Amino acid sequence: MTCWYEGPLAAFDTETTGVDVETDRIVSAAVVVQQGAGTRPRVTRWLVNPGIPVPEESTAVHGLTEDHLQRNGRWPAPVMEEIARDLAEQGAAGRPIVVMNAPFDLTILDRELRRHRASSLSRYMEGSPLCVIDPRVLDKHLDRYRKGRRTLTDLCAHYEVELAEAHDAAADAQAALDVVRAVGRRFAARLERLSPAELHTLQAVWHAAQARGLQAWFAKSGSPEAVDPAWPLRPELRTAA
């Protein structure tokens, strides 16, 4: 039987106006679907006119200017609907969804759905619950004592995965998917007997433990920064932007 990490997977990624999931907006997104390791992926891309200014520091990361998005981006409401329906289709098809740092991308999508569709991600997923695989959570749990950063770029370097265009949503989604396959192979003895649904549940526990550890480190260093233990989606909406 083919292990889950060699079989069908989908991946989701966004580029945004900033890093606050409650107030920032999606400017581009992509869903990559691959039926098996080594097969040609299906890639769906979206470009969004967010309706708010795009800070220069964000443009410096992903290369999308406010002028370009105004000229070529679509209005957010139909795009968020399409993305949510695409993710629901992946769930209905039984494909785990790879999302690097899932609490960011899934939460900002949820907030956009609330903002523009008066809905939520959970409503779209009612018939097909999310089954998420987060390479960041997996790597931090399975190789917890390795020093260094664990951004997508770092994970690609560590697992020898090509990342040709960092901060392009489609390229990042494909790279995250490839990293998950590489993690699965490297730690096969610990992962191959787990189903994606079991792994989803375990990642919520692992992420919460990782968040507690990071919070303790912040407290020890005198930082007031708070770490949210929720995974893969932050449930509470602090403000209505």
PDB file of C-alpha atoms in Angstrom:
ATOM      1  CA  MET A   1       0.000   0.000   0.000  1.00  0.00           C
ATOM      2  CA  THR A   2       1.281   3.483  -0.908  1.00  0.00           C
ATOM      3  CA  CYS A   3       2.131   5.598   2.120  1.00  0.00           C
ATOM      4  CA  TRP A   4       0.172   8.827   2.423  1.00  0.00           C
ATOM      5  CA  TYR A   5       3.266  10.938   1.736  1.00  0.00           C
ATOM      6  CA  GLU A   6       3.739   9.252  -1.650  1.00  0.00           C
ATOM      7  CA  GLY A   7       0.071   9.537  -2.617  1.00  0.00           C
ATOM      8  CA  PRO A   8      -2.350  12.346  -3.503  1.00  0.00           C
ATOM      9  CA  LEU A   9      -1.696  15.666  -1.790  1.00  0.00           C
ATOM     10  CA  ALA A  10      -2.858  19.246  -2.275  1.00  0.00           C
ATOM     11  CA  ALA A  11      -1.076  22.386  -1.079  1.00  0.00           C
ATOM     12  CA  PHE A  12      -2.250  25.933  -0.373  1.00  0.00           C
ATOM     13  CA  ASP A  13      -0.310  29.171   0.014  1.00  0.00           C
ATOM     14  CA  THR A  14      -0.974  32.920   0.071  1.00  0.00           C
ATOM     15  CA  GLU A  15       0.894  36.174  -0.307  1.00  0.00           C
ATOM     16  CA  THR A  16      -0.487  39.082   1.685  1.00  0.00           C
ATOM     17  CA  THR A  17      -0.295  42.770   2.537  1.00  0.00           C
ATOM     18  CA  GLY A  18       1.312  41.955   5.893  1.00  0.00           C
ATOM     19  CA  VAL A  19       1.520  39.521   8.778  1.00  0.00           C
ATOM     20  CA  ASP A  20      -1.572  40.382  10.862  1.00  0.00           C
ATOM     21  CA  VAL A  21      -4.254  37.792  10.048  1.00  0.00           C
ATOM     22  CA  GLU A  22      -6.982  40.016  11.471  1.00  0.00           C
ATOM     23  CA  THR A  23      -6.340  43.150   9.419  1.00  0.00           C
ATOM     24  CA  ASP A  24      -4.115  42.268   6.470  1.00  0.00           C
ATOM     25  CA  ARG A  25      -5.397  40.969   3.145  1.00  0.00           C
ATOM     26  CA  ILE A  26      -4.594  38.295   0.592  1.00  0.00           C
ATOM     27  CA  VAL A  27      -3.042  39.564  -2.657  1.00  0.00           C
ATOM     28  CA  SER A  28      -2.314  36.222  -4.294  1.00  0.00           C
ATOM     29  CA  ALA A  29      -3.002  32.564  -3.600  1.00  0.00           C
ATOM     30  CA  ALA A  30      -2.468  29.169  -5.146  1.00  0.00           C
ATOM     31  CA  VAL A  31      -3.656  25.596  -4.787  1.00  0.00           C
ATOM     32  CA  VAL A  32      -1.413  22.841  -6.102  1.00  0.00           C
ATOM     33  CA  VAL A  33      -2.800  19.316  -6.524  1.00  0.00           C
ATOM     34  CA  GLN A  34      -0.561  16.323  -7.152  1.00  0.00           C
ATOM     35  CA  GLN A  35      -1.962  12.813  -7.545  1.00  0.00           C
ATOM     36  CA  GLY A  36       1.269  11.170  -6.469  1.00  0.00           C
ATOM     37  CA  ALA A  37       4.956  11.742  -5.993  1.00  0.00           C
ATOM     38  CA  GLY A  38       6.592  12.673  -9.289  1.00  0.00           C
ATOM     39  CA  THR A  39       3.334  13.296 -11.152  1.00  0.00           C
ATOM     40  CA  ARG A  40       2.559  16.564 -12.900  1.00  0.00           C
ATOM     41  CA  PRO A  41       0.719  18.952 -10.575  1.00  0.00           C
ATOM     42  CA  ARG A  42      -2.439  20.915 -11.316  1.00  0.00           C
ATOM     43  CA  VAL A  43      -1.883  24.533 -10.309  1.00  0.00           C
ATOM     44  CA  THR A  44      -4.629  27.117  -9.748  1.00  0.00           C
ATOM     45  CA  ARG A  45      -3.576  30.710  -9.119  1.00  0.00           C
ATOM     46  CA  TRP A  46      -5.468  33.795  -7.972  1.00  0.00           C
ATOM     47  CA  LEU A  47      -4.412  37.452  -8.069  1.00  0.00           C
ATOM     48  CA  VAL A  48      -6.386  39.803  -5.827  1.00  0.00           C
ATOM     49  CA  ASN A  49      -6.932  43.542  -5.660  1.00  0.00           C
ATOM     50  CA  PRO A  50      -7.117  43.778  -1.855  1.00  0.00           C
ATOM     51  CA  GLY A  51      -8.826  47.163  -1.781  1.00  0.00           C
ATOM     52  CA  ILE A  52      -6.308  48.578   0.689  1.00  0.00           C
ATOM     53  CA  PRO A  53      -2.781  49.979   0.272  1.00  0.00           C
ATOM     54  CA  VAL A  54       0.011  47.462  -0.212  1.00  0.00           C
ATOM     55  CA  PRO A  55       2.992  48.428   1.966  1.00  0.00           C
ATOM     56  CA  GLU A  56       6.332  48.738   0.231  1.00  0.00           C
ATOM     57  CA  GLU A  57       7.873  46.251   2.645  1.00  0.00           C
ATOM     58  CA  SER A  58       5.312  43.637   1.565  1.00  0.00           C
ATOM     59  CA  THR A  59       5.938  44.360  -2.108  1.00  0.00           C
ATOM     60  CA  ALA A  60       9.648  43.888  -1.409  1.00  0.00           C
ATOM     61  CA  VAL A  61       8.852  40.332  -0.256  1.00  0.00           C
ATOM     62  CA  HIS A  62       6.479  39.088  -2.961  1.00  0.00           C
ATOM     63  CA  GLY A  63       7.044  41.607  -5.758  1.00  0.00           C
ATOM     64  CA  LEU A  64       3.361  42.522  -6.189  1.00  0.00           C
ATOM     65  CA  THR A  65       2.855  46.280  -6.352  1.00  0.00           C
ATOM     66  CA  GLU A  66      -0.341  48.118  -5.521  1.00  0.00           C
ATOM     67  CA  ASP A  67      -0.568  49.381  -9.104  1.00  0.00           C
ATOM     68  CA  HIS A  68      -0.151  45.885 -10.566  1.00  0.00           C
ATOM     69  CA  LEU A  69      -2.835  44.461  -8.281  1.00  0.00           C
ATOM     70  CA  GLN A  70      -5.251  47.282  -9.081  1.00  0.00           C
ATOM     71  CA  ARG A  71      -4.760  46.702 -12.799  1.00  0.00           C
ATOM     72  CA  ASN A  72      -4.717  42.916 -12.837  1.00  0.00           C
ATOM     73  CA  GLY A  73      -6.199  41.634  -9.580  1.00  0.00           C
ATOM     74  CA  ARG A  74      -9.768  40.484  -9.131  1.00  0.00           C
ATOM     75  CA  TRP A  75     -12.142  41.658  -6.432  1.00  0.00           C
ATOM     76  CA  PRO A  76     -11.734  39.632  -3.226  1.00  0.00           C
ATOM     77  CA  ALA A  77     -15.279  38.300  -2.758  1.00  0.00           C
ATOM     78  CA  PRO A  78     -15.430  35.872  -5.720  1.00  0.00           C
ATOM     79  CA  VAL A  79     -11.791  34.871  -5.249  1.00  0.00           C
ATOM     80  CA  MET A  80     -12.290  33.883  -1.594  1.00  0.00           C
ATOM     81  CA  GLU A  81     -15.340  31.871  -2.605  1.00  0.00           C
ATOM     82  CA  GLU A  82     -13.343  30.028  -5.265  1.00  0.00           C
ATOM     83  CA  ILE A  83     -10.444  29.290  -2.928  1.00  0.00           C
ATOM     84  CA  ALA A  84     -12.707  27.979  -0.169  1.00  0.00           C
ATOM     85  CA  ARG A  85     -14.616  25.779  -2.613  1.00  0.00           C
ATOM     86  CA  ASP A  86     -11.355  24.446  -4.045  1.00  0.00           C
ATOM     87  CA  LEU A  87     -10.097  23.503  -0.575  1.00  0.00           C
ATOM     88  CA  ALA A  88     -13.453  21.893   0.213  1.00  0.00           C
ATOM     89  CA  GLU A  89     -13.140  19.847  -2.983  1.00  0.00           C
ATOM     90  CA  GLN A  90      -9.724  18.626  -1.882  1.00  0.00           C
ATOM     91  CA  GLY A  91     -11.185  17.548   1.435  1.00  0.00           C
ATOM     92  CA  ALA A  92     -14.110  15.816  -0.243  1.00  0.00           C
ATOM     93  CA  ALA A  93     -11.655  13.945  -2.484  1.00  0.00           C
ATOM     94  CA  GLY A  94      -9.713  12.773   0.561  1.00  0.00           C
ATOM     95  CA  ARG A  95      -6.575  14.735  -0.259  1.00  0.00           C
ATOM     96  CA  PRO A  96      -4.664  16.099   2.727  1.00  0.00           C
ATOM     97  CA  ILE A  97      -3.905  19.799   2.335  1.00  0.00           C
ATOM     98  CA  VAL A  98      -0.305  20.876   2.899  1.00  0.00           C
ATOM     99  CA  VAL A  99      -0.058  24.359   4.408  1.00  0.00           C
ATOM    100  CA  MET A 100       3.234  25.763   5.644  1.00  0.00           C
ATOM    101  CA  ASN A 101       2.526  27.584   8.935  1.00  0.00           C
ATOM    102  CA  ALA A 102      -1.156  26.730   8.588  1.00  0.00           C
ATOM    103  CA  PRO A 103      -2.461  29.055  11.340  1.00  0.00           C
ATOM    104  CA  PHE A 104      -1.410  32.038   9.234  1.00  0.00           C
ATOM    105  CA  ASP A 105      -2.695  31.100   5.771  1.00  0.00           C
ATOM    106  CA  LEU A 106      -5.896  29.370   6.876  1.00  0.00           C
ATOM    107  CA  THR A 107      -6.769  32.057   9.401  1.00  0.00           C
ATOM    108  CA  ILE A 108      -6.250  34.945   6.991  1.00  0.00           C
ATOM    109  CA  LEU A 109      -8.433  33.097   4.454  1.00  0.00           C
ATOM    110  CA  ASP A 110     -11.089  32.630   7.138  1.00  0.00           C
ATOM    111  CA  ARG A 111     -11.003  36.342   7.968  1.00  0.00           C
ATOM    112  CA  GLU A 112     -11.305  37.253   4.282  1.00  0.00           C
ATOM    113  CA  LEU A 113     -14.332  34.969   3.979  1.00  0.00           C
ATOM    114  CA  ARG A 114     -15.909  36.647   6.999  1.00  0.00           C
ATOM    115  CA  ARG A 115     -15.094  40.071   5.601  1.00  0.00           C
ATOM    116  CA  HIS A 116     -16.242  39.547   2.009  1.00  0.00           C
ATOM    117  CA  ARG A 117     -18.651  36.579   2.118  1.00  0.00           C
ATOM    118  CA  ALA A 118     -20.187  36.866   5.608  1.00  0.00           C
ATOM    119  CA  SER A 119     -19.103  33.273   6.045  1.00  0.00           C
ATOM    120  CA  SER A 120     -16.176  31.275   7.442  1.00  0.00           C
ATOM    121  CA  LEU A 121     -13.783  28.593   6.317  1.00  0.00           C
ATOM    122  CA  SER A 122     -15.416  26.049   8.622  1.00  0.00           C
ATOM    123  CA  ARG A 123     -18.755  26.543   6.855  1.00  0.00           C
ATOM    124  CA  TYR A 124     -17.237  25.655   3.517  1.00  0.00           C
ATOM    125  CA  MET A 125     -15.582  22.606   5.045  1.00  0.00           C
ATOM    126  CA  GLU A 126     -18.675  21.280   6.847  1.00  0.00           C
ATOM    127  CA  GLY A 127     -19.087  18.329   4.496  1.00  0.00           C
ATOM    128  CA  SER A 128     -15.366  17.599   4.255  1.00  0.00           C
ATOM    129  CA  PRO A 129     -13.391  18.476   7.399  1.00  0.00           C
ATOM    130  CA  LEU A 130      -9.918  19.885   6.968  1.00  0.00           C
ATOM    131  CA  CYS A 131      -7.083  17.395   7.033  1.00  0.00           C
ATOM    132  CA  VAL A 132      -3.968  19.569   7.145  1.00  0.00           C
ATOM    133  CA  ILE A 133      -0.301  18.659   7.047  1.00  0.00           C
ATOM    134  CA  ASP A 134       2.017  21.458   8.159  1.00  0.00           C
ATOM    135  CA  PRO A 135       5.698  20.865   7.312  1.00  0.00           C
ATOM    136  CA  ARG A 136       6.794  23.375   9.933  1.00  0.00           C
ATOM    137  CA  VAL A 137       5.009  21.512  12.736  1.00  0.00           C
ATOM    138  CA  LEU A 138       6.190  18.128  11.461  1.00  0.00           C
ATOM    139  CA  ASP A 139       9.817  19.199  11.213  1.00  0.00           C
ATOM    140  CA  LYS A 140       9.871  20.889  14.617  1.00  0.00           C
ATOM    141  CA  HIS A 141       8.431  17.773  16.255  1.00  0.00           C
ATOM    142  CA  LEU A 142      10.415  15.119  14.423  1.00  0.00           C
ATOM    143  CA  ASP A 143      13.766  16.941  14.501  1.00  0.00           C
ATOM    144  CA  ARG A 144      13.232  19.127  17.537  1.00  0.00           C
ATOM    145  CA  TYR A 145      16.852  19.525  18.594  1.00  0.00           C
ATOM    146  CA  ARG A 146      18.162  20.762  15.251  1.00  0.00           C
ATOM    147  CA  LYS A 147      19.376  24.324  15.537  1.00  0.00           C
ATOM    148  CA  GLY A 148      18.538  27.106  13.112  1.00  0.00           C
ATOM    149  CA  ARG A 149      15.482  28.705  11.585  1.00  0.00           C
ATOM    150  CA  ARG A 150      12.631  26.722  10.052  1.00  0.00           C
ATOM    151  CA  THR A 151      11.212  28.958   7.360  1.00  0.00           C
ATOM    152  CA  LEU A 152      10.149  27.336   4.103  1.00  0.00           C
ATOM    153  CA  THR A 153      13.456  28.393   2.545  1.00  0.00           C
ATOM    154  CA  ASP A 154      15.342  26.768   5.424  1.00  0.00           C
ATOM    155  CA  LEU A 155      13.318  23.554   5.211  1.00  0.00           C
ATOM    156  CA  CYS A 156      13.857  23.361   1.454  1.00  0.00           C
ATOM    157  CA  ALA A 157      17.599  23.667   1.968  1.00  0.00           C
ATOM    158  CA  HIS A 158      17.622  21.062   4.740  1.00  0.00           C
ATOM    159  CA  TYR A 159      15.512  18.511   2.842  1.00  0.00           C
ATOM    160  CA  GLU A 160      17.120  19.286  -0.540  1.00  0.00           C
ATOM    161  CA  VAL A 161      13.907  20.548  -2.140  1.00  0.00           C
ATOM    162  CA  GLU A 162      14.012  23.039  -4.990  1.00  0.00           C
ATOM    163  CA  LEU A 163      12.424  26.428  -4.364  1.00  0.00           C
ATOM    164  CA  ALA A 164      12.841  28.367  -7.578  1.00  0.00           C
ATOM    165  CA  GLU A 165      10.715  31.446  -6.814  1.00  0.00           C
ATOM    166  CA  ALA A 166      10.382  32.032  -3.078  1.00  0.00           C
ATOM    167  CA  HIS A 167       7.310  34.093  -2.111  1.00  0.00           C
ATOM    168  CA  ASP A 168       5.415  33.172  -5.238  1.00  0.00           C
ATOM    169  CA  ALA A 169       2.277  31.455  -3.909  1.00  0.00           C
ATOM    170  CA  ALA A 170       2.338  28.578  -6.413  1.00  0.00           C
ATOM    171  CA  ALA A 171       6.077  27.979  -6.027  1.00  0.00           C
ATOM    172  CA  ASP A 172       5.816  28.058  -2.230  1.00  0.00           C
ATOM    173  CA  ALA A 173       2.850  25.677  -2.230  1.00  0.00           C
ATOM    174  CA  GLN A 174       4.698  23.190  -4.460  1.00  0.00           C
ATOM    175  CA  ALA A 175       7.834  23.457  -2.323  1.00  0.00           C
ATOM    176  CA  ALA A 176       5.858  22.870   0.896  1.00  0.00           C
ATOM    177  CA  LEU A 177       4.270  19.795  -0.690  1.00  0.00           C
ATOM    178  CA  ASP A 178       7.688  18.480  -1.719  1.00  0.00           C
ATOM    179  CA  VAL A 179       9.066  19.117   1.772  1.00  0.00           C
ATOM    180  CA  VAL A 180       6.234  17.081   3.295  1.00  0.00           C
ATOM    181  CA  ARG A 181       7.056  14.168   1.003  1.00  0.00           C
ATOM    182  CA  ALA A 182      10.734  14.483   1.965  1.00  0.00           C
ATOM    183  CA  VAL A 183       9.901  14.610   5.685  1.00  0.00           C
ATOM    184  CA  GLY A 184       7.707  11.538   5.264  1.00  0.00           C
ATOM    185  CA  ARG A 185      10.502   9.580   3.640  1.00  0.00           C
ATOM    186  CA  ARG A 186      13.137  10.642   6.163  1.00  0.00           C
ATOM    187  CA  PHE A 187      10.950   9.805   9.148  1.00  0.00           C
ATOM    188  CA  ALA A 188       9.050   6.920   7.566  1.00  0.00           C
ATOM    189  CA  ALA A 189       9.423   4.707  10.623  1.00  0.00           C
ATOM    190  CA  ARG A 190       7.516   7.259  12.708  1.00  0.00           C
ATOM    191  CA  LEU A 191       4.968   8.391  10.113  1.00  0.00           C
ATOM    192  CA  GLU A 192       4.071   5.589   7.708  1.00  0.00           C
ATOM    193  CA  ARG A 193       1.620   3.885  10.058  1.00  0.00           C
ATOM    194  CA  LEU A 194      -0.283   7.100  10.770  1.00  0.00           C
ATOM    195  CA  SER A 195      -3.237   8.078   8.620  1.00  0.00           C
ATOM    196  CA  PRO A 196      -3.501  11.723   7.527  1.00  0.00           C
ATOM    197  CA  ALA A 197      -6.463  12.154   9.894  1.00  0.00           C
ATOM    198  CA  GLU A 198      -4.446  10.802  12.824  1.00  0.00           C
ATOM    199  CA  LEU A 199      -1.545  13.024  11.860  1.00  0.00           C
ATOM    200  CA  HIS A 200      -3.841  16.051  11.725  1.00  0.00           C
ATOM    201  CA  THR A 201      -4.928  15.424  15.315  1.00  0.00           C
ATOM    202  CA  LEU A 202      -1.366  14.873  16.503  1.00  0.00           C
ATOM    203  CA  GLN A 203      -0.129  18.076  14.859  1.00  0.00           C
ATOM    204  CA  ALA A 204      -2.632  20.108  16.892  1.00  0.00           C
ATOM    205  CA  VAL A 205      -1.095  18.637  20.047  1.00  0.00           C
ATOM    206  CA  TRP A 206       2.473  19.100  18.808  1.00  0.00           C
ATOM    207  CA  HIS A 207       1.865  22.706  17.761  1.00  0.00           C
ATOM    208  CA  ALA A 208       0.342  23.553  21.141  1.00  0.00           C
ATOM    209  CA  ALA A 209       3.411  22.133  22.875  1.00  0.00           C
ATOM    210  CA  GLN A 210       5.705  24.047  20.526  1.00  0.00           C
ATOM    211  CA  ALA A 211       3.759  27.245  21.228  1.00  0.00           C
ATOM    212  CA  ARG A 212       4.093  26.749  24.992  1.00  0.00           C
ATOM    213  CA  GLY A 213       7.825  26.266  24.614  1.00  0.00           C
ATOM    214  CA  LEU A 214       8.181  29.393  22.493  1.00  0.00           C
ATOM    215  CA  GLN A 215       6.021  31.389  24.911  1.00  0.00           C
ATOM    216  CA  ALA A 216       8.234  30.317  27.796  1.00  0.00           C
ATOM    217  CA  TRP A 217      11.304  31.388  25.845  1.00  0.00           C
ATOM    218  CA  PHE A 218       9.756  34.791  25.126  1.00  0.00           C
ATOM    219  CA  ALA A 219       8.891  35.223  28.795  1.00  0.00           C
ATOM    220  CA  LYS A 220      12.429  34.308  29.837  1.00  0.00           C
ATOM    221  CA  SER A 221      13.883  36.825  27.390  1.00  0.00           C
ATOM    222  CA  GLY A 222      11.507  39.566  28.525  1.00  0.00           C
ATOM    223  CA  SER A 223       9.495  39.735  25.293  1.00  0.00           C
ATOM    224  CA  PRO A 224       5.771  40.575  25.589  1.00  0.00           C
ATOM    225  CA  GLU A 225       4.976  38.701  22.363  1.00  0.00           C
ATOM    226  CA  ALA A 226       2.100  36.205  22.670  1.00  0.00           C
ATOM    227  CA  VAL A 227       2.087  32.830  20.910  1.00  0.00           C
ATOM    228  CA  ASP A 228      -1.278  31.382  19.867  1.00  0.00           C
ATOM    229  CA  PRO A 229      -1.436  27.598  20.454  1.00  0.00           C
ATOM    230  CA  ALA A 230      -4.381  27.082  18.076  1.00  0.00           C
ATOM    231  CA  TRP A 231      -3.775  24.942  14.993  1.00  0.00           C
ATOM    232  CA  PRO A 232      -4.546  24.777  12.093  1.00  0.00           C
ATOM    233  CA  LEU A 233      -6.956  27.725  12.419  1.00  0.00           C
ATOM    234  CA  ARG A 234      -7.171  30.486  14.990  1.00  0.00           C
ATOM    235  CA  PRO A 235     -10.820  30.485  16.058  1.00  0.00           C
ATOM    236  CA  GLU A 236     -11.385  33.942  17.477  1.00  0.00           C
ATOM    237  CA  LEU A 237     -11.866  37.110  15.476  1.00  0.00           C
ATOM    238  CA  ARG A 238     -10.436  39.977  17.522  1.00  0.00           C
ATOM    239  CA  THR A 239     -11.546  42.826  15.291  1.00  0.00           C
ATOM    240  CA  ALA A 240     -13.777  43.360  12.294  1.00  0.00           C
ATOM    241  CA  ALA A 241     -11.478  45.083   9.797  1.00  0.00           C
TER     242      ALA A 241
END
